[in-house]
XYZ file of C-alpha atoms in Angstrom:
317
model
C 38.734 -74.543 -77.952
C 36.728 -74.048 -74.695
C 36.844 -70.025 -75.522
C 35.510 -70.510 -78.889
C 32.958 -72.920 -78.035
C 31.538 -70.699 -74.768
C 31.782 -67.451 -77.257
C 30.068 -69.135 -79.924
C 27.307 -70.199 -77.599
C 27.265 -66.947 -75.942
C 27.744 -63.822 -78.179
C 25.258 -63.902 -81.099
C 22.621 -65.446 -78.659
C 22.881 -62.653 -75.700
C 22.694 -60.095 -78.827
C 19.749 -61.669 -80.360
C 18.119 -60.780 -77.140
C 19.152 -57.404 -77.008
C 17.271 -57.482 -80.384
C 14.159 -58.916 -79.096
C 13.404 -56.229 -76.429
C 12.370 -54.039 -79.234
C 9.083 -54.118 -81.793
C 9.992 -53.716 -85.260
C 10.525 -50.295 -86.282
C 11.593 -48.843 -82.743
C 14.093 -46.031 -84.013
C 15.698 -46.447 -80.311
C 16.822 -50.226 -81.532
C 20.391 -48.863 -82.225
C 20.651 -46.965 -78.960
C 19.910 -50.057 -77.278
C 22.615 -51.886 -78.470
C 25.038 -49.390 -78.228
C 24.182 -48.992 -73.909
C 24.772 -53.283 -74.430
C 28.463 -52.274 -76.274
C 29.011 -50.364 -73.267
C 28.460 -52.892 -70.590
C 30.529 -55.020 -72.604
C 34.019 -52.452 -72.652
C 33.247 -51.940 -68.910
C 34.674 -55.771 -69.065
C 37.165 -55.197 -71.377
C 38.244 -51.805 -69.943
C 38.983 -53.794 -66.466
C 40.113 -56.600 -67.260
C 43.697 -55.577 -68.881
C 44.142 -53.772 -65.129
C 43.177 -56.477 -63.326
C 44.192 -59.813 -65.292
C 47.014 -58.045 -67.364
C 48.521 -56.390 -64.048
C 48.456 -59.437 -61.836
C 49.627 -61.710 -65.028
C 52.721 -59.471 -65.938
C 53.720 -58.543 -61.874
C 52.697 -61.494 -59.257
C 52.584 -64.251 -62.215
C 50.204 -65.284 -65.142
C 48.448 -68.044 -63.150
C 47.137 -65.295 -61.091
C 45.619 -63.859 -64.142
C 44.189 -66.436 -65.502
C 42.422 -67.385 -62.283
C 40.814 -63.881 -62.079
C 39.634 -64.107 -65.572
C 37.737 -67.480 -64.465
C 36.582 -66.028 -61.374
C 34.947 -62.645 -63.850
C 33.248 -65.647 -66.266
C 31.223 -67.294 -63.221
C 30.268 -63.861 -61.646
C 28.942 -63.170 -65.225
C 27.154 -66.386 -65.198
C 25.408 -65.916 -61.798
C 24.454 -62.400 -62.892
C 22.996 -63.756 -66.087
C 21.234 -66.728 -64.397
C 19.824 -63.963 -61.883
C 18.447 -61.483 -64.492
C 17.596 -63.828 -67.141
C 13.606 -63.063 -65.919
C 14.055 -60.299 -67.546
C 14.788 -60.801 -71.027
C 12.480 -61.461 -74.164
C 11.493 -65.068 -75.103
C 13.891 -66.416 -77.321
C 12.582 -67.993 -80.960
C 12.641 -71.717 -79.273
C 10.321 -70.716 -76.691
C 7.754 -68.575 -79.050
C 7.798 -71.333 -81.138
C 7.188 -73.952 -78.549
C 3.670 -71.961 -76.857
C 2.895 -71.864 -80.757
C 3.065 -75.796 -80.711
C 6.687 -76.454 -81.662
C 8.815 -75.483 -84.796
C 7.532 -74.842 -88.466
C 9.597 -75.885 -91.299
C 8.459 -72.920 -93.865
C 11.084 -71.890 -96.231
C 12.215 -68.592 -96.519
C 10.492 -66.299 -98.811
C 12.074 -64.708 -101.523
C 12.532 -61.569 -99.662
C 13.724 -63.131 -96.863
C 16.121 -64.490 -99.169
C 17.332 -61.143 -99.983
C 17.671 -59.946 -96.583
C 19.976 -62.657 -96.171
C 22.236 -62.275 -98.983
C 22.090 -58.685 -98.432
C 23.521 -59.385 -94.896
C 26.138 -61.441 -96.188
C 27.323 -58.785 -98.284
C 27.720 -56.329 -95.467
C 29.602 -58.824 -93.381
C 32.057 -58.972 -96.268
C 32.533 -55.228 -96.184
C 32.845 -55.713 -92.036
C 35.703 -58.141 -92.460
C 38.392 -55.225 -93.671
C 36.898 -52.793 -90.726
C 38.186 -55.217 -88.255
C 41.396 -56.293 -89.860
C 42.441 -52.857 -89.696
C 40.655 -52.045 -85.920
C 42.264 -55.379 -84.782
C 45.614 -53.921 -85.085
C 45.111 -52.378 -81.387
C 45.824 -55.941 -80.137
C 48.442 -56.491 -83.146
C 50.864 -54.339 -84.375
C 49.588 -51.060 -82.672
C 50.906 -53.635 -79.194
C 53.851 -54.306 -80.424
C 54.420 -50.533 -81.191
C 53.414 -49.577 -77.641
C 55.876 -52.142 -76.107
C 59.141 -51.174 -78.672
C 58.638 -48.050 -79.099
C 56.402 -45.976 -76.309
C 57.448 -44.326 -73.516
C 55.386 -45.314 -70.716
C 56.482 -43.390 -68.021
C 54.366 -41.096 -65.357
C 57.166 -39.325 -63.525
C 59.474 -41.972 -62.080
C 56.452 -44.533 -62.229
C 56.422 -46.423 -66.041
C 52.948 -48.128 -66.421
C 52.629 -51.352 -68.275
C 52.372 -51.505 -71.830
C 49.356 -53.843 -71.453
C 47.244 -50.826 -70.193
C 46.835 -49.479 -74.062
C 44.258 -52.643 -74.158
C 42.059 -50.381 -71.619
C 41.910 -47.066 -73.930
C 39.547 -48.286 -76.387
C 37.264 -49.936 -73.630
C 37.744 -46.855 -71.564
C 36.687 -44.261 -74.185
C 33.588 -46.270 -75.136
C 31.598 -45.995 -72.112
C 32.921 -42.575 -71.697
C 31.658 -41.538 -75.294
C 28.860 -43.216 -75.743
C 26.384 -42.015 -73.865
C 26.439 -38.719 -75.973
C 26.266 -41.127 -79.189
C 22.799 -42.283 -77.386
C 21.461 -39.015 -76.595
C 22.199 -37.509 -79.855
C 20.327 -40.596 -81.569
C 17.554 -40.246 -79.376
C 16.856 -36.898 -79.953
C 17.007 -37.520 -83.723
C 14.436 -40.274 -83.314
C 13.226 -41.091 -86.815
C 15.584 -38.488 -88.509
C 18.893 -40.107 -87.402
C 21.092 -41.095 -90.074
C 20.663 -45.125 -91.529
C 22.424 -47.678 -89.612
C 24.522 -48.335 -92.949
C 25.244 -44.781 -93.500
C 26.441 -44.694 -89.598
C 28.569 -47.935 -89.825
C 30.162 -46.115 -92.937
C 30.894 -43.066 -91.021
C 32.708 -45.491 -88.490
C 34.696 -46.570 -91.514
C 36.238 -43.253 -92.394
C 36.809 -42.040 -88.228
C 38.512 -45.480 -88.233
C 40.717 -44.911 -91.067
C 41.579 -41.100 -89.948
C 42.513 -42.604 -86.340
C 46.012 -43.346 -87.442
C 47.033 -39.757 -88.733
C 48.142 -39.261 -84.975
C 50.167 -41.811 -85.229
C 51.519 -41.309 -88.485
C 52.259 -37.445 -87.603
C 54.455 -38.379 -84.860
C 56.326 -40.965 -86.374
C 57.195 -39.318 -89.169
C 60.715 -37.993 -87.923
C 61.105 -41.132 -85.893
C 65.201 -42.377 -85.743
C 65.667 -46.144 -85.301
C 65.708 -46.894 -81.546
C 63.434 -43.457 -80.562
C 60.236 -43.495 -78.964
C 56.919 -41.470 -78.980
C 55.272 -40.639 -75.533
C 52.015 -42.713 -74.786
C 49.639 -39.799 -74.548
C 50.052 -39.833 -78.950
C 47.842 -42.342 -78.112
C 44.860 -40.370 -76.623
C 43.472 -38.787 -79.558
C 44.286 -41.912 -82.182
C 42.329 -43.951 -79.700
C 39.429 -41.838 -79.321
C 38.396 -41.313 -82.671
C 39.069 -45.218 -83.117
C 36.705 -45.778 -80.867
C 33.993 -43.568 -81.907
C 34.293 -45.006 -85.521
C 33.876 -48.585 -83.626
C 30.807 -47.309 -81.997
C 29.488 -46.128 -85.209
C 30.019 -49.776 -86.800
C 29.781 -52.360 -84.123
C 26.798 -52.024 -81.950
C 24.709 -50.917 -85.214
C 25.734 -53.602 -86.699
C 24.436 -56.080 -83.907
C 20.965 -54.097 -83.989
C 21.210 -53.892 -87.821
C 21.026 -57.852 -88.149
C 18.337 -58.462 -85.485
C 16.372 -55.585 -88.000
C 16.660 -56.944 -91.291
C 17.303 -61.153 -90.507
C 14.108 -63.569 -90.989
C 12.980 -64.232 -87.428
C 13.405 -68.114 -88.016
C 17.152 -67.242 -88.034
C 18.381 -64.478 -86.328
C 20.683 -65.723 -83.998
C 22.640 -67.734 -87.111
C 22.690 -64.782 -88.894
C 24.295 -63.239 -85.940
C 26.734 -65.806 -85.840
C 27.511 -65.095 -89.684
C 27.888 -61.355 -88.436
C 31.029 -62.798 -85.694
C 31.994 -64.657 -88.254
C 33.187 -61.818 -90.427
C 35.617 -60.808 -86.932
C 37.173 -63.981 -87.630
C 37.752 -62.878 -91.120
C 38.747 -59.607 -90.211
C 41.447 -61.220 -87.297
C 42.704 -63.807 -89.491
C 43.144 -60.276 -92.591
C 44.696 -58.547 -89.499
C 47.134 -60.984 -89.047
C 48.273 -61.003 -92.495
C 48.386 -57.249 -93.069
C 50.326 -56.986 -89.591
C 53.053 -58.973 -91.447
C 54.150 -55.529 -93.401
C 54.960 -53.907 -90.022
C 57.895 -55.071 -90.053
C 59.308 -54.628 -93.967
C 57.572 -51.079 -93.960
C 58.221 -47.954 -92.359
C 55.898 -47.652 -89.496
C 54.473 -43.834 -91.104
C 54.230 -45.844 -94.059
C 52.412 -48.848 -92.319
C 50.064 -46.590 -90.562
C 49.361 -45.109 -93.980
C 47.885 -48.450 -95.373
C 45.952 -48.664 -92.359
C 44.298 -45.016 -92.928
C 43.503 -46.144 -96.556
C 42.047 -49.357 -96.365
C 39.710 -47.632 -93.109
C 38.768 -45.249 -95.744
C 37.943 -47.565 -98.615
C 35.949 -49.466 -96.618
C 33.742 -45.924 -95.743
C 33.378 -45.686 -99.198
C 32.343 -49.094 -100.133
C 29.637 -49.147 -97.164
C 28.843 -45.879 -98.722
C 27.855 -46.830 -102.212
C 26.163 -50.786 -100.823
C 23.697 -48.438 -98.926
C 21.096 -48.232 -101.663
C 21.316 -51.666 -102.978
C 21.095 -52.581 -99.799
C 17.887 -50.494 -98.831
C 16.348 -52.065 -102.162
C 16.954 -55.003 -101.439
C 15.865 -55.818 -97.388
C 13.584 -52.590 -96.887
C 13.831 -49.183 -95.195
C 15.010 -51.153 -92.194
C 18.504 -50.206 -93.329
């Protein structure tokens, strides 16, 4: 409850932020976010080494107590830096002399619905990306040889791949975007591109298991290339999704439309949870398989919403 509550709080008002350090229009917007993604997976990338490593080998007390210890060092540094950062809505509104209660206009009213949409569409993207923490962990603990020589890491460590290979990858994503400026492709068209490289992220996986006995194992390092192109299809999707709300959302309510935008994660866990249910009545080339085509049909639905979309909000899109 405590999680949910500080996340809630927390996630779609930092990214809000992130949002409001650009004018309208700045092609560099999606960039932005995506160096924010990165600080994020720096987290993430640690944290299965440090909490996951002290949890599974001195106790899980230990790990829990180091993940508390990371929240309040990222609460001082926020406090600290907080100077910083763009006025939030409250505070504009409060120098203008306090909060106006003017509807939304009718094509403010489309922006919105238009969002909604999309976040319906993001919902299947993370029930089959969620499947890292799901089935693709269970599959790493049954049936992957971890072993380095005579020294057999813990299966926990997958959790860092995806992390790792972000900030390692994205910096070219930025500098490629950057140089494209205004000619870089839409954020819709991008976030369907991460749709496909999703989907085609488990033909690794599929390749080697295909001659899989009961009982045999594949070697961790299958994992290499599945993750990487995983994780380049979440950096095509994610952070442009963040900077694609703060873009097209009325101004008035930004940061509950970015809530709406974590809300379709939720969506996508609780879908990930009920697809991960065939892992175990299907045969796991046949499993990945259903994972390749769902990551696909997604890229095709994001695909064909582009134009309505565009119609609908603006070029924004």
């Amino acid at each position: 409850l405590f999680i949910i509550l500080g996340n809630g709080a927390f996630k779609p008002n930092i990214s809000t932020q992130v949002g409001s350090l650009y004018p309208k229009g700045d092609p560099r917007r999606d960039s932005a976010f995506t160096i924010f993604y990165m600080g994020i997976n720096l987290g993430a990338w640690l944290a299965p080494f440090i909490c996951g490593t002290l949890g599974e080998v001195y106790g899980w007390h230990y790990g829990f107590t180091a993940a508390g210890v990371g929240m309040l060092c990222g609460l001082t540094v926020y406090l600290w830096g907080q100077k910083y950062l763009a006025e939030d809505q409250i505070t504009k509104s409060a120098k203008k002399g306090g909060p106006t209660n003017e509807p939304l206009t009718a094509q403010e009213w489309k922006a919105v619905f238009g969002l909604i949409a999309l976040c319906s569409l993001n919902v299947v993207f993370w029930a089959v990306f969620e499947q890292q923490g799901n089935t693709l962990a269970l599959f790493a603990y049954d049936r992957t040889d971890w072993s380095i020589g005579s020294f057999t890491m813990p299966s926990t460590w997958l959790q860092s791949l995806n992390p790792m290979f972000i900030f390692l990858t994205a910096p070219f994503l930025i500098r490629r975007w950057e140089k494209q400026g205004k000619k870089q492709m839409s954020s819709v068209a991008k976030m369907s591109v991460g749709c496909f490289l999703l989907g085609l992220s488990f033909l690794p996986l599929i390749y080697v298991t295909s001659g899989l006995d009961d009982g045999d194992k594949i070697y961790w390092l299958w994992f290499i290339p599945s993750f990487w192109i995983l994780t380049v299809g979440e950096l095509y999707l994610s952070p442009i999704g963040l900077s694609l709300v703060t873009k097209v959302a009325p101004a008035k309510i930004v940061s509950m439309m970015m809530g709406m935008w974590f809300l379709s994660s939720f969506f996508g866990n609780f879908l990930s949870g009920y697809i991960g249910t065939f892992y175990s009545s299907m045969s796991v080339p046949g499993f990945f398989s259903l994972l390749v085509a769902l990551g696909v049909a997604a890229g095709i639905a994001f695909f064909i919403f582009q134009k309505p979309l565009k119609n609908a909000v603006g070029s924004d899109v």
